[in-house]
mmCIF file of C-alpha atoms in Angstrom:
data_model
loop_
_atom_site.group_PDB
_atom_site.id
_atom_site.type_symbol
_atom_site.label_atom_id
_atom_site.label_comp_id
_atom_site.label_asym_id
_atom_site.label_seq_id
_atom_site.Cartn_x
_atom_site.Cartn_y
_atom_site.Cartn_z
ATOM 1 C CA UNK D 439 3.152 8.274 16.504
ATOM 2 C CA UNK D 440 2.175 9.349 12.754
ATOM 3 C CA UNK D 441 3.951 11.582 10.673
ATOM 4 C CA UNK D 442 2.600 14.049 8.169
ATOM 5 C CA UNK D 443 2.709 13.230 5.076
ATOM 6 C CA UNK D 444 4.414 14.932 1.640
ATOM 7 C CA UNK D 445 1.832 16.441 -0.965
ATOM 8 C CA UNK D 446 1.843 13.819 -3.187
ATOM 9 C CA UNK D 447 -1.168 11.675 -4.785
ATOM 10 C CA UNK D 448 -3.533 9.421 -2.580
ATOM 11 C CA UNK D 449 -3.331 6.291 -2.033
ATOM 12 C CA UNK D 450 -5.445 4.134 -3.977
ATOM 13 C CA UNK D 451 -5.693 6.333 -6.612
ATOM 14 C CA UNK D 452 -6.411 5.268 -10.332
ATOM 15 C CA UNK D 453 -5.818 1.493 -9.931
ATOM 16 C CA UNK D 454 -6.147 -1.442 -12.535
ATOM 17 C CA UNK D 455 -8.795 -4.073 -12.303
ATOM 18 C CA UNK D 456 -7.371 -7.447 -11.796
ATOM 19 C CA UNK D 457 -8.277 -10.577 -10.628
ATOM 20 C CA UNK D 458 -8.125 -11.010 -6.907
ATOM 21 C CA UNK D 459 -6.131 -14.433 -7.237
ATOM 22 C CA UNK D 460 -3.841 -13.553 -9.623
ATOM 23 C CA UNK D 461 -2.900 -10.786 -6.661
ATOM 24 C CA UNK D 462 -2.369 -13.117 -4.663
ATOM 25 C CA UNK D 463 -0.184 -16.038 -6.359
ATOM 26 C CA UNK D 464 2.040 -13.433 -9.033
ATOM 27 C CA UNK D 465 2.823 -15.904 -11.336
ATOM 28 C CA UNK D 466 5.808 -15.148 -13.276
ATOM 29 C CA UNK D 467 7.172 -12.695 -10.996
ATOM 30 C CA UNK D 468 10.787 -13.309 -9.193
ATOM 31 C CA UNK D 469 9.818 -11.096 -6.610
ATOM 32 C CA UNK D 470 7.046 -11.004 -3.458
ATOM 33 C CA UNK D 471 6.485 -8.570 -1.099
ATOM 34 C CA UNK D 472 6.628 -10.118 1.962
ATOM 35 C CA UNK D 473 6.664 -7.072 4.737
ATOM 36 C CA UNK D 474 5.958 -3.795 4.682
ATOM 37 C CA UNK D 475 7.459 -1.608 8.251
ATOM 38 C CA UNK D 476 5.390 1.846 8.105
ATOM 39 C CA UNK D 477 5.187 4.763 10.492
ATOM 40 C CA UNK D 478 1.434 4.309 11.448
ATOM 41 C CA UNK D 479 1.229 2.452 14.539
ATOM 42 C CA UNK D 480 -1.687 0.235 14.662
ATOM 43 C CA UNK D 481 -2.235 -1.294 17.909
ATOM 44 C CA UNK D 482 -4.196 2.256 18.400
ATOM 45 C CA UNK D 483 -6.753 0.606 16.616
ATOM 46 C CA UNK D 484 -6.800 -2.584 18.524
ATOM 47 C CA UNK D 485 -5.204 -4.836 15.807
ATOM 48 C CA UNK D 486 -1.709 -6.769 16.392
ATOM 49 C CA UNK D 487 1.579 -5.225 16.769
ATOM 50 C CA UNK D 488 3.028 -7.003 13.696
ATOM 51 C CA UNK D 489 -0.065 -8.435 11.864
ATOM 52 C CA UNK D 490 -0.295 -10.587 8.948
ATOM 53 C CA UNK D 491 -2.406 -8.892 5.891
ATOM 54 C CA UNK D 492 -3.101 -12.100 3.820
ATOM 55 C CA UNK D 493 0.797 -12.810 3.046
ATOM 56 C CA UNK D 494 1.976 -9.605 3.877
ATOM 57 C CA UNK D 495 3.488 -8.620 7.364
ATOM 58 C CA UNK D 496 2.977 -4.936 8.815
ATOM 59 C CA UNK D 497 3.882 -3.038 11.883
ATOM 60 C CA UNK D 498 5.568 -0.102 13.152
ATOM 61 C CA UNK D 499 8.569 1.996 12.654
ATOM 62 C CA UNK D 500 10.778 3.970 9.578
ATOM 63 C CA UNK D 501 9.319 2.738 6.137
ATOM 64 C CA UNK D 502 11.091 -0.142 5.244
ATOM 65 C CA UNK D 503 10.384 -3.344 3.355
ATOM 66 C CA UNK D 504 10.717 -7.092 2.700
ATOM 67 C CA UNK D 505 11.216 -9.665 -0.263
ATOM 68 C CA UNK D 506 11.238 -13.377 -1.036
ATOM 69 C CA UNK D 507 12.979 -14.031 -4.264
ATOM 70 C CA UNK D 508 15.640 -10.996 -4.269
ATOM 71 C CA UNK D 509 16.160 -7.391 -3.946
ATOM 72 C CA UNK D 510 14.148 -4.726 -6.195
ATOM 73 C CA UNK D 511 17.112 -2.605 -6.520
ATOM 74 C CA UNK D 512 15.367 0.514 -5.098
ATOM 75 C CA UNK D 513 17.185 3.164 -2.587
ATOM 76 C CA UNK D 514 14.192 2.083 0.206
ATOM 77 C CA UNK D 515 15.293 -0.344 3.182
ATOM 78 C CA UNK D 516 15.044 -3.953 3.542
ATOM 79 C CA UNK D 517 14.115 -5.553 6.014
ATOM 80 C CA UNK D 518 13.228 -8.823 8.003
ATOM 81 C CA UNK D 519 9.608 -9.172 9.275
ATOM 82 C CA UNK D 520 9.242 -9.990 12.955
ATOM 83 C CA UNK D 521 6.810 -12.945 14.055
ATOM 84 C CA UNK D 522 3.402 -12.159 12.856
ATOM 85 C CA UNK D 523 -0.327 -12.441 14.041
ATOM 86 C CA UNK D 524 -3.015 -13.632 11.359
ATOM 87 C CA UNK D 525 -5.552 -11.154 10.544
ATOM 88 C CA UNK D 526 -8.041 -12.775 8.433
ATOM 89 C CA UNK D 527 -10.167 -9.885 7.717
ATOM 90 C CA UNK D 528 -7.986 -7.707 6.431
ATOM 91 C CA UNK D 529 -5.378 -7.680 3.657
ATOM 92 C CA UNK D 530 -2.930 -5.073 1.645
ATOM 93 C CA UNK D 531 -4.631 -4.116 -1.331
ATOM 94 C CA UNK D 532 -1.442 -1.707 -2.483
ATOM 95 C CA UNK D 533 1.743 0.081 -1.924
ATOM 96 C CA UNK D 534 2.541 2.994 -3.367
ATOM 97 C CA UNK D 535 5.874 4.214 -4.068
ATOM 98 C CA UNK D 536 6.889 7.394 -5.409
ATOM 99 C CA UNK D 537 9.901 8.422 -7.298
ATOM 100 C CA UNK D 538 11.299 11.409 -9.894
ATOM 101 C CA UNK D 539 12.505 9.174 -12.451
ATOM 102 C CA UNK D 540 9.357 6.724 -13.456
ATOM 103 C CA UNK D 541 11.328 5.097 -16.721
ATOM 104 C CA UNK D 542 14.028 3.602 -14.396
ATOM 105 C CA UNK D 543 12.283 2.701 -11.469
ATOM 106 C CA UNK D 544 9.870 0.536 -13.467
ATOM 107 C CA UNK D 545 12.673 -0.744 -15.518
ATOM 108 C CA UNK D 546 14.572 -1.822 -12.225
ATOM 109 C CA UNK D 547 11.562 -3.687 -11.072
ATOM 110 C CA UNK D 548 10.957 -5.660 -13.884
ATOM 111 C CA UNK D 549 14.802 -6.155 -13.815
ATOM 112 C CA UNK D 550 13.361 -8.062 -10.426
ATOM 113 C CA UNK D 551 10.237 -10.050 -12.384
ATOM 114 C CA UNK D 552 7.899 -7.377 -11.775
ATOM 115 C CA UNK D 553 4.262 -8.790 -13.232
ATOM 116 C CA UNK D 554 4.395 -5.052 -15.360
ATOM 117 C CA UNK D 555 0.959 -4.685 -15.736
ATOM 118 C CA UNK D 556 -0.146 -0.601 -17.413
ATOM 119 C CA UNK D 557 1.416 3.074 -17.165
ATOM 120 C CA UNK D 558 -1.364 5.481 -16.430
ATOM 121 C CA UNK D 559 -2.211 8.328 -14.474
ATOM 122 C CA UNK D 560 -2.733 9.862 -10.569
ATOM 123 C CA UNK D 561 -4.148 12.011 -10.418
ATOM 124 C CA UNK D 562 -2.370 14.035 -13.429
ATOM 125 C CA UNK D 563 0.971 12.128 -12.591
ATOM 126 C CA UNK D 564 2.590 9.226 -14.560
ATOM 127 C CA UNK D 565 2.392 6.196 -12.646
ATOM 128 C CA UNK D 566 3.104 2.500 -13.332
ATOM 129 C CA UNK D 567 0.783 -0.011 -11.966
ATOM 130 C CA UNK D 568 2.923 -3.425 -11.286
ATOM 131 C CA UNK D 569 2.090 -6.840 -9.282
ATOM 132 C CA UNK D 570 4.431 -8.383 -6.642
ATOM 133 C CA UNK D 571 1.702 -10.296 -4.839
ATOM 134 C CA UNK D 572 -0.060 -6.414 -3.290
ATOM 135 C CA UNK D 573 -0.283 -3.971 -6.378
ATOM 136 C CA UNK D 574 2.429 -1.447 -6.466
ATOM 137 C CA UNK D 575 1.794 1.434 -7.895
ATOM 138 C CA UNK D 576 4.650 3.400 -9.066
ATOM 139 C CA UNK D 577 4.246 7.604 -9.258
ATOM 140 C CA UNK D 578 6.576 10.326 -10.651
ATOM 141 C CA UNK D 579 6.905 13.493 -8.644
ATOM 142 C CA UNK D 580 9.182 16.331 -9.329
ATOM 143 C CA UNK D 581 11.528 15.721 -6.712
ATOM 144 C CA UNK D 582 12.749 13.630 -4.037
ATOM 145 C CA UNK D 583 14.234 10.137 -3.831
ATOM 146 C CA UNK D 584 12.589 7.097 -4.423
ATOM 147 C CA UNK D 585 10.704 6.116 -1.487
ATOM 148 C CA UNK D 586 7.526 3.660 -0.358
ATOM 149 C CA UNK D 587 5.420 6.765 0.040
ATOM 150 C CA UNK D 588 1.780 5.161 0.832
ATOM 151 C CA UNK D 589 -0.050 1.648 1.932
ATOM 152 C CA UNK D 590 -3.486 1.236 1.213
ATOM 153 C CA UNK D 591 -5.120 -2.150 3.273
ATOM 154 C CA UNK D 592 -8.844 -3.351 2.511
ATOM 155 C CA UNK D 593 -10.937 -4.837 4.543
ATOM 156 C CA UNK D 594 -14.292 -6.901 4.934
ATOM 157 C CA UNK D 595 -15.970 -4.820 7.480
ATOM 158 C CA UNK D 596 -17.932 -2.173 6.780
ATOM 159 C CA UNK D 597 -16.016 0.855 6.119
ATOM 160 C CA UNK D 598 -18.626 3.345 8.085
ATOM 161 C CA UNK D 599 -17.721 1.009 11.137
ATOM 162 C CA UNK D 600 -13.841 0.846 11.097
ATOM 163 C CA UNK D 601 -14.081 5.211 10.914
ATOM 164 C CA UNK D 602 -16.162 4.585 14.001
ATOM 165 C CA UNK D 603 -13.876 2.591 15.729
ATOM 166 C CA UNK D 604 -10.448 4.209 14.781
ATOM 167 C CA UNK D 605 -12.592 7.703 14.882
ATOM 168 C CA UNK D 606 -13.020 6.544 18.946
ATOM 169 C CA UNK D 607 -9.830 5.558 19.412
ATOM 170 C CA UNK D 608 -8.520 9.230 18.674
ATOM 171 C CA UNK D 609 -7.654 8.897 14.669
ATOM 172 C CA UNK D 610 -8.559 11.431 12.239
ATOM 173 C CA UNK D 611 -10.311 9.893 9.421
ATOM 174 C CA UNK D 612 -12.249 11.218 6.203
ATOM 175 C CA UNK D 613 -15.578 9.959 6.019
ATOM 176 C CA UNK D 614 -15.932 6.643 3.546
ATOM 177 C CA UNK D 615 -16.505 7.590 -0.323
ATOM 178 C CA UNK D 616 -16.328 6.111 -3.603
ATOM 179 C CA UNK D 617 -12.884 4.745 -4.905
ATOM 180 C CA UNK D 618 -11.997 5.254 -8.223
ATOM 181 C CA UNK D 619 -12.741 1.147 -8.544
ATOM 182 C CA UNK D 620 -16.103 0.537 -9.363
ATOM 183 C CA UNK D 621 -17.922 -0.877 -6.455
ATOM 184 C CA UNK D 622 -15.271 0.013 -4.067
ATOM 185 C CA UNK D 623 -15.303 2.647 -1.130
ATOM 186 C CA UNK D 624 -12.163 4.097 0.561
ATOM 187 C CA UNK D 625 -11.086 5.957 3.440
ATOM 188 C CA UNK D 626 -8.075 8.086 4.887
ATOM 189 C CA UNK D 627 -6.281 8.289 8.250
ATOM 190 C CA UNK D 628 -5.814 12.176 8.005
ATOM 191 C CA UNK D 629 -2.168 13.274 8.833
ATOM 192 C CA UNK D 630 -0.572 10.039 7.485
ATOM 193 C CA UNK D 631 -0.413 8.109 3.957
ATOM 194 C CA UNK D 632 -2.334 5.010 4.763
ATOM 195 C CA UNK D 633 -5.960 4.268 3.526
ATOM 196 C CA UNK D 634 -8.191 1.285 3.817
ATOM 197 C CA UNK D 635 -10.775 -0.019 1.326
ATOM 198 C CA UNK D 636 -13.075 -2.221 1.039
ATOM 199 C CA UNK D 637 -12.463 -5.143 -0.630
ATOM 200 C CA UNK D 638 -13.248 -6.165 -4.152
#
């Protein structure tokens, strides 16, 4: 079951450039995000019920998340991943969290050894752009609490045949287009807050 989403910016909007490694290892940080729980349930696609992104866990149920090294200090649940299933051709390119104070929720995540990494825009909207392994990108809205709003995943199939497949298996996707990222293309599962891209 998906839920519909709030009106607030896409997924995947306006993000950073950074070295794929670097994503991956965070060095300096004190914190890694280690599972994400999201209400998108993706064994409707065919892939695992709790798959392994890379080294990020995802499956089903009320947003929630997971940390090695600590507790980000953020009013959104933690959680403990269930046993996993590798999938090596897909990863978690970015969270995205939204919040009505942006000053304190970036300061409470470096307070955690957030890799703090640009404030910016999306889409007309302060946001923060920080690295905990994924990218999490941080955006103010007018109101609301704090809350993991989006989850973007990239992929290395082509992204004109996962809207196929997911399109067949009775999702509602918008057609592949250009990400803000150069060289990148992204797509939407219409009536939720995830999006996949294609990999850098």
């Amino acid at each position: 079951m998906r839920t519909k989403p709030a009106k607030v910016p896409r997924a995947g909007a306006y993000l950073f450039a950074r070295d794929r490694q670097a994503r991956r290892s965070c060095p300096g940080s004190g914190l890694m995000l280690l599972g994400i729980r999201f209400p998108v349930d993706l064994t409707e696609v065919g892939l695992p019920a709790v798959c392994r992104f890379g080294g990020v866990s995802v499956w089903h149920g009320p947003v929630a998340w997971q940390w090695d090294g600590g507790d980000p200090q953020l009013p959104i649940e933690l959680v403990d991943s269930p046993e996993s299933v590798d999938v090596t051709e897909w990863g978690v390119d970015h969270v995205v969290v939204t919040t009505p104070d942006l000053d304190a929720t970036v300061s409470a995540l470096q307070d955690g050894g957030a890799d703090f990494r640009r404030m910016g825009l999306a889409r007309g909207r302060r946001a923060a752009f920080l690295l905990f392994g994924p990218v999490v990108e941080v955006v103010e809205v007018e109101h609301g609490p704090t809350m993991l709003w989006g989850l973007a995943l990239e992929t290395d199939q082509h992204l004109d045949v996962v809207a196929g497949n997911w399109t067949s298996s009775g999702w509602k996707v918008s057609g592949p287009h250009d990400a803000v990222q150069s060289g990148r293309r992204i797509l939407s599962v219409i009536g939720t807050n995830l999006a996949v891209m294609t990999r850098r």
